[in-house]
Amino acid sequence: MTDVEVSTESAKIHTSCGGDLTKAADQETDSIKKKELLNQSVTHLRKAIQIYPNHSNAWLMLGNAVYKLNHNPDEALSMYEKAKATHIPPYYDALYDIGVVQMESGKVAQSIPNFREALTAKPDAFECKSNLAEAYYKTEAWDSAIVWYNNLLEQKPADANAYYKLGAIYGKQKGNLDQAIFNLEKAISLNPKVEVYYEDLAVAYGFKGQFDKAIETSQKCLAINPKYIPALKNLFVSYNLKGDKENAMKYAGQLQMLEQQGR
């Protein structure tokens, strides 16, 4: 910030200022100060581009700053495209950011080719693989999602979310309850505090007719969150199917009480 007062026509220094101001904004908790920092960042980055229109890094940082400032995906995407066009391809950072903004703005299918191209530049980029797997999941391309979630687990075997998503696909889409149970149990072993993992595992056990395991799983879920309604519903259904009307009515009563409290 001191240098830019002297080297007023240095694209490099304006870009550095813009980048550092965006980083400072990321750390700022006061919304007004955050906006001020981002506005300053945009001013410096626009100046850098005015001096050197083909400064790909400045275009990339400008896209980041304006997206954080205005949350306008079209504006940010146009800047990322400029960054990509002024850089030797493939430009990982621009392609990845394009994919992320497309996903966040509901253009999930459009994000897939950008994530895939980004991986040609950095084949081991975990965050890019993770987003690609999620994009396939959201677009219901189940086989591709399975491939990429397994790819994530090869790189990071302790990724509970990848195991959960595999379990959800095998259980809800493929009808392979054994694979669903295996993956959901792995997810729970790696992160035992997530209610939905137990919820889906209990359902899988229920579909297999293993009601005692479904009950045990739902009770473990309630130990984490006693007011988790899906677990109470699973317990009601499991006890009912097991023929234990007394316990079924017990959990039906708890459900009714929670629903009344929520009104």
Short mmCIF file of C-alpha atoms in Angstrom, two decimals:
data_model
loop_
_atom_site.label_atom_id
_atom_site.label_comp_id
_atom_site.label_asym_id
_atom_site.label_seq_id
_atom_site.Cartn_x
_atom_site.Cartn_y
_atom_site.Cartn_z
CA MET A 1 0.00 0.00 0.00
CA THR A 2 2.99 2.27 0.54
CA ASP A 3 4.62 1.28 -2.77
CA VAL A 4 1.46 1.90 -4.79
CA GLU A 5 1.53 5.57 -3.78
CA VAL A 6 4.92 5.84 -5.50
CA SER A 7 4.62 3.27 -8.31
CA THR A 8 1.18 4.44 -9.41
CA GLU A 9 1.46 2.82 -12.86
CA SER A 10 2.69 -0.60 -11.77
CA ALA A 11 0.17 -3.30 -12.69
CA LYS A 12 2.06 -5.76 -10.50
CA ILE A 13 1.80 -3.60 -7.37
CA HIS A 14 -1.88 -2.78 -7.95
CA THR A 15 -2.55 -6.51 -8.35
CA SER A 16 -0.70 -7.28 -5.13
CA CYS A 17 -2.67 -4.60 -3.30
CA GLY A 18 -5.93 -5.96 -4.65
CA GLY A 19 -5.09 -9.49 -3.61
CA ASP A 20 -4.01 -8.49 -0.11
CA LEU A 21 -7.12 -6.35 0.39
CA THR A 22 -9.34 -9.28 -0.59
CA LYS A 23 -7.50 -11.50 1.90
CA ALA A 24 -7.99 -8.85 4.58
CA ALA A 25 -11.70 -8.72 3.74
CA ASP A 26 -11.92 -12.49 4.18
CA GLN A 27 -10.66 -12.07 7.75
CA GLU A 28 -12.88 -9.09 8.57
CA THR A 29 -15.99 -9.78 10.66
CA ASP A 30 -17.49 -6.29 10.40
CA SER A 31 -19.67 -6.27 7.26
CA ILE A 32 -19.17 -2.54 6.57
CA LYS A 33 -15.38 -2.79 6.84
CA LYS A 34 -15.43 -5.95 4.73
CA LYS A 35 -17.30 -4.11 1.97
CA GLU A 36 -14.87 -1.17 2.16
CA LEU A 37 -11.88 -3.49 1.78
CA LEU A 38 -13.46 -5.29 -1.18
CA ASN A 39 -14.27 -1.98 -2.88
CA GLN A 40 -10.64 -0.90 -2.45
CA SER A 41 -9.52 -4.25 -3.84
CA VAL A 42 -11.71 -3.83 -6.92
CA THR A 43 -10.33 -0.31 -7.50
CA HIS A 44 -6.72 -1.53 -7.47
CA LEU A 45 -7.44 -4.57 -9.63
CA ARG A 46 -9.30 -2.50 -12.22
CA LYS A 47 -6.34 -0.13 -12.29
CA ALA A 48 -3.97 -3.07 -12.85
CA ILE A 49 -6.07 -4.22 -15.81
CA GLN A 50 -6.27 -0.69 -17.18
CA ILE A 51 -2.46 -0.61 -17.19
CA TYR A 52 -2.06 -4.16 -18.51
CA PRO A 53 -5.28 -5.57 -20.05
CA ASN A 54 -3.84 -9.09 -20.43
CA HIS A 55 -2.96 -9.52 -16.74
CA SER A 56 -4.65 -12.88 -16.17
CA ASN A 57 -4.00 -12.94 -12.43
CA ALA A 58 -5.58 -9.51 -12.02
CA TRP A 59 -8.67 -10.66 -13.93
CA LEU A 60 -8.88 -13.74 -11.68
CA MET A 61 -8.56 -11.73 -8.47
CA LEU A 62 -11.06 -9.16 -9.75
CA GLY A 63 -13.56 -11.95 -10.34
CA ASN A 64 -13.03 -13.15 -6.77
CA ALA A 65 -13.41 -9.66 -5.31
CA VAL A 66 -16.56 -8.67 -7.22
CA TYR A 67 -18.21 -12.03 -6.48
CA LYS A 68 -17.58 -11.60 -2.77
CA LEU A 69 -18.78 -8.00 -2.99
CA ASN A 70 -21.89 -8.32 -5.16
CA HIS A 71 -22.57 -12.08 -5.40
CA ASN A 72 -23.32 -11.54 -9.10
CA PRO A 73 -22.31 -14.80 -10.83
CA ASP A 74 -22.52 -13.45 -14.38
CA GLU A 75 -20.22 -10.53 -13.56
CA ALA A 76 -17.67 -12.82 -11.88
CA LEU A 77 -17.85 -15.44 -14.63
CA SER A 78 -17.09 -12.86 -17.31
CA MET A 79 -13.93 -11.91 -15.43
CA TYR A 80 -12.86 -15.52 -14.94
CA GLU A 81 -13.33 -16.05 -18.68
CA LYS A 82 -11.03 -13.06 -19.29
CA ALA A 83 -8.49 -14.62 -16.93
CA LYS A 84 -8.68 -17.90 -18.81
CA ALA A 85 -8.38 -16.18 -22.21
CA THR A 86 -5.23 -14.25 -21.20
CA HIS A 87 -3.40 -17.21 -19.64
CA ILE A 88 -1.60 -20.21 -21.10
CA PRO A 89 -4.19 -23.02 -21.02
CA PRO A 90 -5.31 -24.84 -19.05
CA TYR A 91 -5.55 -22.20 -16.29
CA TYR A 92 -6.49 -24.25 -13.22
CA ASP A 93 -7.52 -21.37 -10.94
CA ALA A 94 -9.84 -19.76 -13.50
CA LEU A 95 -11.42 -23.06 -14.53
CA TYR A 96 -11.94 -24.10 -10.92
CA ASP A 97 -13.46 -20.75 -9.94
CA ILE A 98 -15.76 -20.85 -12.97
CA GLY A 99 -16.96 -24.29 -11.91
CA VAL A 100 -17.54 -23.22 -8.30
CA VAL A 101 -19.57 -20.15 -9.26
CA GLN A 102 -21.59 -22.18 -11.76
CA MET A 103 -22.40 -24.74 -9.07
CA GLU A 104 -23.36 -22.06 -6.57
CA SER A 105 -25.62 -20.33 -9.11
CA GLY A 106 -27.47 -23.51 -10.08
CA LYS A 107 -25.63 -24.20 -13.35
CA VAL A 108 -24.33 -27.51 -12.06
CA ALA A 109 -24.19 -29.38 -15.38
CA GLN A 110 -22.16 -26.53 -16.90
CA SER A 111 -19.59 -26.79 -14.10
CA ILE A 112 -18.61 -30.37 -14.96
CA PRO A 113 -16.48 -29.69 -18.10
CA ASN A 114 -14.69 -26.86 -16.29
CA PHE A 115 -13.78 -29.05 -13.31
CA ARG A 116 -12.65 -31.81 -15.67
CA GLU A 117 -10.47 -29.40 -17.67
CA ALA A 118 -9.04 -27.97 -14.45
CA LEU A 119 -7.96 -31.48 -13.46
CA THR A 120 -5.89 -31.75 -16.64
CA ALA A 121 -3.72 -29.00 -15.12
CA LYS A 122 -3.72 -30.40 -11.56
CA PRO A 123 -4.77 -34.07 -11.60
CA ASP A 124 -4.46 -34.45 -7.81
CA ALA A 125 -6.41 -31.31 -6.81
CA PHE A 126 -8.64 -32.75 -4.10
CA GLU A 127 -11.02 -29.78 -3.88
CA CYS A 128 -11.63 -29.97 -7.63
CA LYS A 129 -12.29 -33.73 -7.54
CA SER A 130 -14.66 -33.20 -4.63
CA ASN A 131 -16.65 -30.58 -6.51
CA LEU A 132 -16.73 -32.74 -9.63
CA ALA A 133 -18.08 -35.69 -7.66
CA GLU A 134 -20.70 -33.42 -6.09
CA ALA A 135 -21.67 -32.04 -9.51
CA TYR A 136 -22.23 -35.56 -10.85
CA TYR A 137 -24.25 -36.35 -7.70
CA LYS A 138 -26.45 -33.29 -8.11
CA THR A 139 -27.05 -33.99 -11.80
CA GLU A 140 -27.96 -37.61 -10.93
CA ALA A 141 -25.11 -39.05 -12.99
CA TRP A 142 -24.81 -41.81 -10.42
CA ASP A 143 -22.17 -44.01 -12.07
CA SER A 144 -19.84 -41.05 -12.64
CA ALA A 145 -20.43 -39.88 -9.07
CA ILE A 146 -19.45 -43.33 -7.78
CA VAL A 147 -16.24 -43.24 -9.82
CA TRP A 148 -15.22 -39.84 -8.48
CA TYR A 149 -16.17 -40.46 -4.85
CA ASN A 150 -14.05 -43.61 -4.98
CA ASN A 151 -11.27 -41.55 -6.55
CA LEU A 152 -11.50 -39.16 -3.59
CA LEU A 153 -11.22 -42.06 -1.15
CA GLU A 154 -8.07 -43.31 -2.87
CA GLN A 155 -6.50 -39.93 -2.14
CA LYS A 156 -8.12 -39.33 1.26
CA PRO A 157 -9.33 -42.61 2.81
CA ALA A 158 -10.80 -40.83 5.85
CA ASP A 159 -13.30 -38.73 3.87
CA ALA A 160 -16.57 -39.43 5.70
CA ASN A 161 -18.66 -37.39 3.26
CA ALA A 162 -17.49 -39.47 0.29
CA TYR A 163 -18.50 -42.67 2.08
CA TYR A 164 -21.86 -41.12 2.96
CA LYS A 165 -22.57 -40.08 -0.61
CA LEU A 166 -21.63 -43.55 -1.86
CA GLY A 167 -23.94 -45.06 0.74
CA ALA A 168 -26.77 -42.78 -0.34
CA ILE A 169 -26.28 -43.63 -4.02
CA TYR A 170 -26.11 -47.39 -3.44
CA GLY A 171 -29.10 -47.34 -1.10
CA LYS A 172 -31.47 -44.86 -2.74
CA GLN A 173 -30.52 -45.15 -6.41
CA LYS A 174 -28.94 -48.55 -6.96
CA GLY A 175 -30.93 -50.64 -4.48
CA ASN A 176 -27.71 -52.26 -3.25
CA LEU A 177 -28.39 -52.29 0.48
CA ASP A 178 -25.23 -54.20 1.43
CA GLN A 179 -23.03 -51.60 -0.26
CA ALA A 180 -25.14 -48.83 1.24
CA ILE A 181 -24.71 -50.24 4.75
CA PHE A 182 -20.97 -50.76 4.30
CA ASN A 183 -20.38 -47.17 3.18
CA LEU A 184 -22.71 -45.59 5.73
CA GLU A 185 -21.06 -47.50 8.57
CA LYS A 186 -17.67 -46.28 7.33
CA ALA A 187 -18.97 -42.70 7.27
CA ILE A 188 -20.17 -43.01 10.88
CA SER A 189 -16.89 -44.54 12.04
CA LEU A 190 -15.03 -41.57 10.57
CA ASN A 191 -17.45 -38.86 11.72
CA PRO A 192 -19.87 -40.13 14.39
CA LYS A 193 -21.57 -36.77 15.00
CA VAL A 194 -23.63 -36.41 11.79
CA GLU A 195 -27.29 -37.29 12.28
CA VAL A 196 -28.14 -37.96 8.63
CA TYR A 197 -25.54 -40.74 8.47
CA TYR A 198 -27.46 -42.64 11.16
CA GLU A 199 -30.79 -41.75 9.59
CA ASP A 200 -29.91 -43.31 6.23
CA LEU A 201 -28.22 -46.31 7.82
CA ALA A 202 -31.32 -47.06 9.91
CA VAL A 203 -33.48 -46.88 6.77
CA ALA A 204 -31.15 -49.29 4.96
CA TYR A 205 -31.34 -51.75 7.86
CA GLY A 206 -35.11 -51.36 7.86
CA PHE A 207 -35.39 -52.22 4.17
CA LYS A 208 -33.32 -55.33 4.85
CA GLY A 209 -35.73 -56.30 7.62
CA GLN A 210 -33.02 -55.94 10.26
CA PHE A 211 -35.23 -53.98 12.63
CA ASP A 212 -33.08 -54.46 15.73
CA LYS A 213 -30.10 -52.90 13.94
CA ALA A 214 -32.33 -50.10 12.64
CA ILE A 215 -33.50 -49.43 16.21
CA GLU A 216 -29.97 -49.51 17.60
CA THR A 217 -28.77 -47.10 14.92
CA SER A 218 -31.63 -44.66 15.51
CA GLN A 219 -31.04 -44.72 19.26
CA LYS A 220 -27.38 -43.86 18.69
CA CYS A 221 -28.57 -40.94 16.60
CA LEU A 222 -30.84 -39.73 19.42
CA ALA A 223 -27.88 -39.90 21.81
CA ILE A 224 -26.32 -37.18 19.63
CA ASN A 225 -29.52 -35.20 19.09
CA PRO A 226 -32.55 -36.22 21.19
CA LYS A 227 -34.85 -34.02 19.07
CA TYR A 228 -33.85 -35.38 15.66
CA ILE A 229 -37.26 -36.09 14.13
CA PRO A 230 -36.16 -38.54 11.37
CA ALA A 231 -34.59 -40.80 14.03
CA LEU A 232 -37.82 -40.76 16.04
CA LYS A 233 -39.79 -41.59 12.90
CA ASN A 234 -37.43 -44.48 12.12
CA LEU A 235 -37.89 -45.82 15.64
CA PHE A 236 -41.68 -45.60 15.35
CA VAL A 237 -41.63 -47.44 12.00
CA SER A 238 -39.08 -50.07 13.11
CA TYR A 239 -40.90 -50.94 16.33
CA ASN A 240 -44.22 -50.99 14.47
CA LEU A 241 -42.90 -53.38 11.81
CA LYS A 242 -41.33 -55.50 14.52
CA GLY A 243 -44.73 -55.78 16.19
CA ASP A 244 -43.74 -53.90 19.33
CA LYS A 245 -46.75 -51.57 19.54
CA GLU A 246 -45.88 -50.28 23.00
CA ASN A 247 -42.53 -48.84 21.95
CA ALA A 248 -43.97 -47.70 18.62
CA MET A 249 -46.55 -45.61 20.46
CA LYS A 250 -43.88 -44.29 22.83
CA TYR A 251 -41.96 -42.76 19.93
CA ALA A 252 -45.16 -41.65 18.21
CA GLY A 253 -45.90 -39.65 21.37
CA GLN A 254 -42.44 -38.07 21.34
CA LEU A 255 -42.90 -37.14 17.69
CA GLN A 256 -46.25 -35.54 18.39
CA MET A 257 -44.79 -33.55 21.29
CA LEU A 258 -41.92 -32.21 19.14
CA GLU A 259 -44.26 -31.31 16.29
CA GLN A 260 -46.50 -29.38 18.70
CA GLN A 261 -43.49 -27.53 20.07
CA GLY A 262 -42.47 -26.60 16.52
CA ARG A 263 -45.82 -25.03 15.69
#
